[in-house]
Each structure stands twice: as C-alpha cells, then as structure tokens.
C-alpha cells in the first residue's frame, strides 16, 4: 500500500488528528506543574540571610553552638541546613567544617535544581513535536491532492490538513517559549541561592575558626 495513502487514512478521524495537540497539551500541563512546584520549593528555602547571620554571630561569639544549631533547625531552608552541617563539625578544624558544608551544599543545591531540567527538555521537544504535526499535515494535504487529481481536489480537505499543520507548529512554540523562560528564571534563582550560600558559609566558617582559635589561646 502507498505510504502516503496509509498516512492519509491514519489521519482521517479528528481523534487521530488531535494526538499531536494532545501530546503538546500534556507537555504544557507538565511544564506549568513543574514551574509552580519549583517556585514553591524555592520560596520554602528562602530565609532572611542578614538576620540569620546576625543571630549566628551572636550565638557563636557567646560560644553557644547548641543555640546556633537550634536556630538553624528552627528556620530550616537551604542555607540554614548547610550552616548546621558546619556547626556540627565546629570542633574538627576549618578544613572539615568546609568539607561538611560543601557536601551539604551539594545536596541542597541538587534539591533546588530537582525537576527543573524537565522545563528545558519540554522547551526543546515541543517545537519538534509541533514540527512532526506540520509534516504529517503536509503529507496528508499532498496525498489528498494526488489521490483526488487536479480536477476533483477538495479544497476544504486540503485546507483542513494545512491548518492542522500550522496549528501544531504554533502550539509547540506556544509551549516551548514559556517553558524556556520558566527554566531560565528557575536557574537564575538557584544561582542566586548559590551566591548566598557561598558568602554565608564563608562567614560562618570564619566565625567558627576564630572562636576555636580564641579557645586555644
């Protein structure tokens, strides 16, 4: 059987025609869900860093490491969890404190980035899915012309196939553009967290090492 005829027959019913749009719609819902979930996760991870550092400076300066750990546990969030890992190792020396905070930082950052890559994948594949729909639509249009002949061409059938072809491309782009914007926004927020983590961690390490040096002398 002619391949064009097979494809044309495959796309005769509206339900089959809509399979590409259904896939794109599912990608759209998934993209929106991931974006909202990541936003909520980032919001939960945020703390008042300046207030946190002031409280840490006071607790560590007073030599009350237990209180400092308690503050971290009460606040929660990415930075507090990383600092807590360093406080637990406060008596082990600067290198081990930094290593503990670095490991905790990698775990926390991985948690912040979780699922965000899906937004990039969706932004990449949805235009391709739309393009697939476009190609199928054009194949059907040309198959219709070839089977009908130049005299008995159904303008409405051909127009329907061409419209389907263009709609799928537009739908793919309509999902891809917001998805890539959402992905870049999440990445920029995570990068901001990383900068906060680095500056706060460095300050806490300095406070702990200074305190340990004071105790030695």
mmCIF file of C-alpha atoms in Angstrom:
data_model
loop_
_atom_site.group_PDB
_atom_site.id
_atom_site.type_symbol
_atom_site.label_atom_id
_atom_site.label_comp_id
_atom_site.label_asym_id
_atom_site.label_seq_id
_atom_site.Cartn_x
_atom_site.Cartn_y
_atom_site.Cartn_z
ATOM 1 C CA UNK A 1 0.000 0.000 0.000
ATOM 2 C CA UNK A 2 1.218 3.532 -0.824
ATOM 3 C CA UNK A 3 2.753 5.176 2.240
ATOM 4 C CA UNK A 4 1.032 8.500 1.530
ATOM 5 C CA UNK A 5 -2.308 6.719 1.374
ATOM 6 C CA UNK A 6 -1.602 4.992 4.677
ATOM 7 C CA UNK A 7 -0.796 8.275 6.399
ATOM 8 C CA UNK A 8 -3.799 9.988 4.870
ATOM 9 C CA UNK A 9 -6.075 7.205 6.092
ATOM 10 C CA UNK A 10 -4.441 7.319 9.522
ATOM 11 C CA UNK A 11 -5.281 10.988 9.903
ATOM 12 C CA UNK A 12 -8.861 10.857 8.697
ATOM 13 C CA UNK A 13 -10.597 10.929 12.091
ATOM 14 C CA UNK A 14 -10.442 14.069 14.281
ATOM 15 C CA UNK A 15 -9.307 11.996 17.270
ATOM 16 C CA UNK A 16 -6.222 10.843 15.368
ATOM 17 C CA UNK A 17 -5.600 14.343 14.102
ATOM 18 C CA UNK A 18 -5.589 15.655 17.667
ATOM 19 C CA UNK A 19 -2.997 13.211 19.020
ATOM 20 C CA UNK A 20 -0.130 15.652 18.378
ATOM 21 C CA UNK A 21 -2.032 18.501 20.037
ATOM 22 C CA UNK A 22 -2.849 16.202 22.960
ATOM 23 C CA UNK A 23 0.843 15.430 23.478
ATOM 24 C CA UNK A 24 1.690 19.132 23.333
ATOM 25 C CA UNK A 25 -1.123 19.838 25.807
ATOM 26 C CA UNK A 26 0.270 17.255 28.226
ATOM 27 C CA UNK A 27 3.710 18.867 27.908
ATOM 28 C CA UNK A 28 2.134 22.233 28.680
ATOM 29 C CA UNK A 29 0.467 20.946 31.851
ATOM 30 C CA UNK A 30 3.681 19.219 32.941
ATOM 31 C CA UNK A 31 5.725 22.368 32.342
ATOM 32 C CA UNK A 32 3.317 24.530 34.346
ATOM 33 C CA UNK A 33 3.200 21.993 37.196
ATOM 34 C CA UNK A 34 6.986 21.741 37.424
ATOM 35 C CA UNK A 35 7.381 25.526 37.355
ATOM 36 C CA UNK A 36 4.884 26.080 40.180
ATOM 37 C CA UNK A 37 6.399 23.247 42.245
ATOM 38 C CA UNK A 38 9.893 24.714 41.828
ATOM 39 C CA UNK A 39 8.684 28.193 42.779
ATOM 40 C CA UNK A 40 7.092 26.852 45.956
ATOM 41 C CA UNK A 41 10.236 24.903 46.805
ATOM 42 C CA UNK A 42 12.417 27.988 46.327
ATOM 43 C CA UNK A 43 10.040 30.043 48.457
ATOM 44 C CA UNK A 44 10.253 27.499 51.284
ATOM 45 C CA UNK A 45 14.045 27.572 51.070
ATOM 46 C CA UNK A 46 14.302 31.337 51.491
ATOM 47 C CA UNK A 47 15.241 32.927 54.814
ATOM 48 C CA UNK A 48 16.274 36.385 55.981
ATOM 49 C CA UNK A 49 20.009 35.882 55.477
ATOM 50 C CA UNK A 50 21.078 39.115 57.192
ATOM 51 C CA UNK A 51 19.051 38.334 60.322
ATOM 52 C CA UNK A 52 20.324 34.763 60.252
ATOM 53 C CA UNK A 53 23.980 35.824 60.106
ATOM 54 C CA UNK A 54 23.470 38.289 62.973
ATOM 55 C CA UNK A 55 21.947 35.537 65.122
ATOM 56 C CA UNK A 56 24.767 33.162 64.200
ATOM 57 C CA UNK A 57 27.404 35.759 65.005
ATOM 58 C CA UNK A 58 25.925 36.323 68.458
ATOM 59 C CA UNK A 59 25.461 32.631 69.286
ATOM 60 C CA UNK A 60 28.911 31.614 68.045
ATOM 61 C CA UNK A 61 30.529 34.630 69.686
ATOM 62 C CA UNK A 62 28.993 33.553 73.001
ATOM 63 C CA UNK A 63 30.288 30.042 72.418
ATOM 64 C CA UNK A 64 26.750 28.649 72.362
ATOM 65 C CA UNK A 65 26.941 26.232 69.460
ATOM 66 C CA UNK A 66 23.858 24.340 70.674
ATOM 67 C CA UNK A 67 21.820 27.527 70.404
ATOM 68 C CA UNK A 68 23.214 28.174 66.915
ATOM 69 C CA UNK A 69 22.221 24.661 65.807
ATOM 70 C CA UNK A 70 18.774 25.220 67.311
ATOM 71 C CA UNK A 71 18.350 28.412 65.291
ATOM 72 C CA UNK A 72 19.220 26.501 62.101
ATOM 73 C CA UNK A 73 16.745 23.739 62.903
ATOM 74 C CA UNK A 74 14.006 26.250 63.701
ATOM 75 C CA UNK A 75 14.494 28.235 60.488
ATOM 76 C CA UNK A 76 15.094 25.342 58.112
ATOM 77 C CA UNK A 77 15.780 26.119 54.484
ATOM 78 C CA UNK A 78 18.798 25.642 52.275
ATOM 79 C CA UNK A 79 21.290 27.997 53.924
ATOM 80 C CA UNK A 80 20.320 27.045 57.477
ATOM 81 C CA UNK A 81 20.775 23.335 56.704
ATOM 82 C CA UNK A 82 24.222 23.956 55.230
ATOM 83 C CA UNK A 83 25.337 26.069 58.173
ATOM 84 C CA UNK A 84 24.035 23.421 60.573
ATOM 85 C CA UNK A 85 26.293 20.845 58.905
ATOM 86 C CA UNK A 86 29.278 23.097 59.588
ATOM 87 C CA UNK A 87 28.246 23.820 63.192
ATOM 88 C CA UNK A 88 28.061 20.115 63.983
ATOM 89 C CA UNK A 89 31.748 19.831 62.952
ATOM 90 C CA UNK A 90 32.821 23.058 64.705
ATOM 91 C CA UNK A 91 35.491 21.295 66.802
ATOM 92 C CA UNK A 92 37.067 19.427 63.843
ATOM 93 C CA UNK A 93 39.042 22.265 62.283
ATOM 94 C CA UNK A 94 38.464 24.613 59.358
ATOM 95 C CA UNK A 95 39.030 22.048 56.615
ATOM 96 C CA UNK A 96 36.499 19.557 57.946
ATOM 97 C CA UNK A 97 33.966 22.318 58.596
ATOM 98 C CA UNK A 98 34.304 23.470 54.995
ATOM 99 C CA UNK A 99 34.036 19.902 53.682
ATOM 100 C CA UNK A 100 30.870 19.244 55.683
ATOM 101 C CA UNK A 101 29.275 22.449 54.456
ATOM 102 C CA UNK A 102 30.345 21.753 50.887
ATOM 103 C CA UNK A 103 28.750 18.280 50.915
ATOM 104 C CA UNK A 104 25.578 19.664 52.484
ATOM 105 C CA UNK A 105 25.606 22.438 49.882
ATOM 106 C CA UNK A 106 25.770 19.971 47.003
ATOM 107 C CA UNK A 107 22.806 18.059 48.430
ATOM 108 C CA UNK A 108 20.750 21.213 48.966
ATOM 109 C CA UNK A 109 21.524 22.634 45.524
ATOM 110 C CA UNK A 110 20.604 19.315 43.914
ATOM 111 C CA UNK A 111 17.270 19.586 45.731
ATOM 112 C CA UNK A 112 16.749 23.111 44.386
ATOM 113 C CA UNK A 113 17.524 22.015 40.822
ATOM 114 C CA UNK A 114 15.388 18.863 41.003
ATOM 115 C CA UNK A 115 12.935 18.575 38.082
ATOM 116 C CA UNK A 116 13.991 21.961 36.671
ATOM 117 C CA UNK A 117 15.707 20.177 33.786
ATOM 118 C CA UNK A 118 12.263 18.953 32.694
ATOM 119 C CA UNK A 119 11.409 22.531 31.707
ATOM 120 C CA UNK A 120 14.429 22.614 29.398
ATOM 121 C CA UNK A 121 13.519 19.234 27.894
ATOM 122 C CA UNK A 122 9.929 20.321 27.270
ATOM 123 C CA UNK A 123 11.123 23.575 25.695
ATOM 124 C CA UNK A 124 13.329 21.532 23.361
ATOM 125 C CA UNK A 125 10.929 18.759 22.331
ATOM 126 C CA UNK A 126 7.605 20.597 21.956
ATOM 127 C CA UNK A 127 8.661 22.507 18.793
ATOM 128 C CA UNK A 128 9.851 19.189 17.363
ATOM 129 C CA UNK A 129 6.513 17.558 18.189
ATOM 130 C CA UNK A 130 4.760 20.514 16.564
ATOM 131 C CA UNK A 131 7.002 20.159 13.534
ATOM 132 C CA UNK A 132 6.072 16.489 13.334
ATOM 133 C CA UNK A 133 2.422 17.507 13.214
ATOM 134 C CA UNK A 134 3.238 20.018 10.482
ATOM 135 C CA UNK A 135 4.993 17.380 8.386
ATOM 136 C CA UNK A 136 2.091 14.947 8.831
ATOM 137 C CA UNK A 137 -0.373 17.659 7.831
ATOM 138 C CA UNK A 138 1.551 18.490 4.667
ATOM 139 C CA UNK A 139 1.874 14.810 3.810
ATOM 140 C CA UNK A 140 -1.878 14.419 4.123
ATOM 141 C CA UNK A 141 -2.512 17.530 2.004
ATOM 142 C CA UNK A 142 -0.259 16.294 -0.800
ATOM 143 C CA UNK A 143 -1.675 12.764 -0.528
ATOM 144 C CA UNK A 144 -5.181 14.211 -0.852
ATOM 145 C CA UNK A 145 -4.177 16.156 -3.961
ATOM 146 C CA UNK A 146 -2.533 13.140 -5.550
ATOM 147 C CA UNK A 147 -5.445 10.799 -4.828
ATOM 148 C CA UNK A 148 -8.143 13.268 -5.889
ATOM 149 C CA UNK A 149 -6.455 14.508 -9.054
ATOM 150 C CA UNK A 150 -6.217 18.104 -10.164
ATOM 151 C CA UNK A 151 -9.855 18.250 -11.308
ATOM 152 C CA UNK A 152 -11.535 16.853 -8.204
ATOM 153 C CA UNK A 153 -9.408 18.425 -5.467
ATOM 154 C CA UNK A 154 -11.288 19.025 -2.215
ATOM 155 C CA UNK A 155 -10.228 22.497 -1.145
ATOM 156 C CA UNK A 156 -11.796 22.053 2.280
ATOM 157 C CA UNK A 157 -9.934 18.792 2.957
ATOM 158 C CA UNK A 158 -6.626 20.242 1.842
ATOM 159 C CA UNK A 159 -7.267 23.431 3.786
ATOM 160 C CA UNK A 160 -8.056 21.377 6.880
ATOM 161 C CA UNK A 161 -4.796 19.476 6.581
ATOM 162 C CA UNK A 162 -2.783 22.660 6.053
ATOM 163 C CA UNK A 163 -4.500 24.323 9.014
ATOM 164 C CA UNK A 164 -3.694 21.333 11.191
ATOM 165 C CA UNK A 165 -0.076 21.525 10.059
ATOM 166 C CA UNK A 166 0.263 25.176 11.049
ATOM 167 C CA UNK A 167 -1.679 24.859 14.322
ATOM 168 C CA UNK A 168 0.610 22.111 15.631
ATOM 169 C CA UNK A 169 3.698 24.226 14.962
ATOM 170 C CA UNK A 170 2.127 27.215 16.695
ATOM 171 C CA UNK A 171 1.065 25.062 19.653
ATOM 172 C CA UNK A 172 4.564 23.632 20.029
ATOM 173 C CA UNK A 173 6.102 27.109 20.066
ATOM 174 C CA UNK A 174 3.416 28.396 22.447
ATOM 175 C CA UNK A 175 4.502 25.783 24.978
ATOM 176 C CA UNK A 176 8.249 25.969 24.296
ATOM 177 C CA UNK A 177 8.648 29.739 24.732
ATOM 178 C CA UNK A 178 7.158 29.968 28.265
ATOM 179 C CA UNK A 179 8.967 26.777 29.249
ATOM 180 C CA UNK A 180 12.400 28.127 28.345
ATOM 181 C CA UNK A 181 11.602 31.403 30.113
ATOM 182 C CA UNK A 182 10.495 29.467 33.204
ATOM 183 C CA UNK A 183 13.632 27.319 33.102
ATOM 184 C CA UNK A 184 15.932 30.334 32.874
ATOM 185 C CA UNK A 185 14.082 32.007 35.736
ATOM 186 C CA UNK A 186 14.468 28.954 37.975
ATOM 187 C CA UNK A 187 18.152 28.665 37.053
ATOM 188 C CA UNK A 188 18.741 32.338 37.870
ATOM 189 C CA UNK A 189 17.041 31.900 41.248
ATOM 190 C CA UNK A 190 19.185 28.855 42.016
ATOM 191 C CA UNK A 191 22.317 30.771 41.030
ATOM 192 C CA UNK A 192 21.271 33.498 43.458
ATOM 193 C CA UNK A 193 20.953 30.870 46.178
ATOM 194 C CA UNK A 194 24.413 29.536 45.347
ATOM 195 C CA UNK A 195 25.913 33.010 45.776
ATOM 196 C CA UNK A 196 24.129 33.430 49.118
ATOM 197 C CA UNK A 197 25.333 30.008 50.207
ATOM 198 C CA UNK A 198 28.945 30.808 49.348
ATOM 199 C CA UNK A 199 29.028 34.177 51.128
ATOM 200 C CA UNK A 200 27.133 32.985 54.218
ATOM 201 C CA UNK A 201 29.121 29.764 54.512
ATOM 202 C CA UNK A 202 32.425 31.619 54.266
ATOM 203 C CA UNK A 203 31.371 33.995 57.040
ATOM 204 C CA UNK A 204 30.227 31.185 59.321
ATOM 205 C CA UNK A 205 33.479 29.267 58.757
ATOM 206 C CA UNK A 206 35.457 32.372 59.696
ATOM 207 C CA UNK A 207 33.375 32.845 62.850
ATOM 208 C CA UNK A 208 33.870 29.226 63.894
ATOM 209 C CA UNK A 209 37.607 29.177 63.245
ATOM 210 C CA UNK A 210 38.087 32.483 65.051
ATOM 211 C CA UNK A 211 36.169 31.105 68.021
ATOM 212 C CA UNK A 212 38.252 27.922 68.081
ATOM 213 C CA UNK A 213 41.481 29.935 67.885
ATOM 214 C CA UNK A 214 40.367 32.092 70.804
ATOM 215 C CA UNK A 215 39.676 28.997 72.894
ATOM 216 C CA UNK A 216 43.138 27.616 72.155
ATOM 217 C CA UNK A 217 44.833 30.737 73.410
#
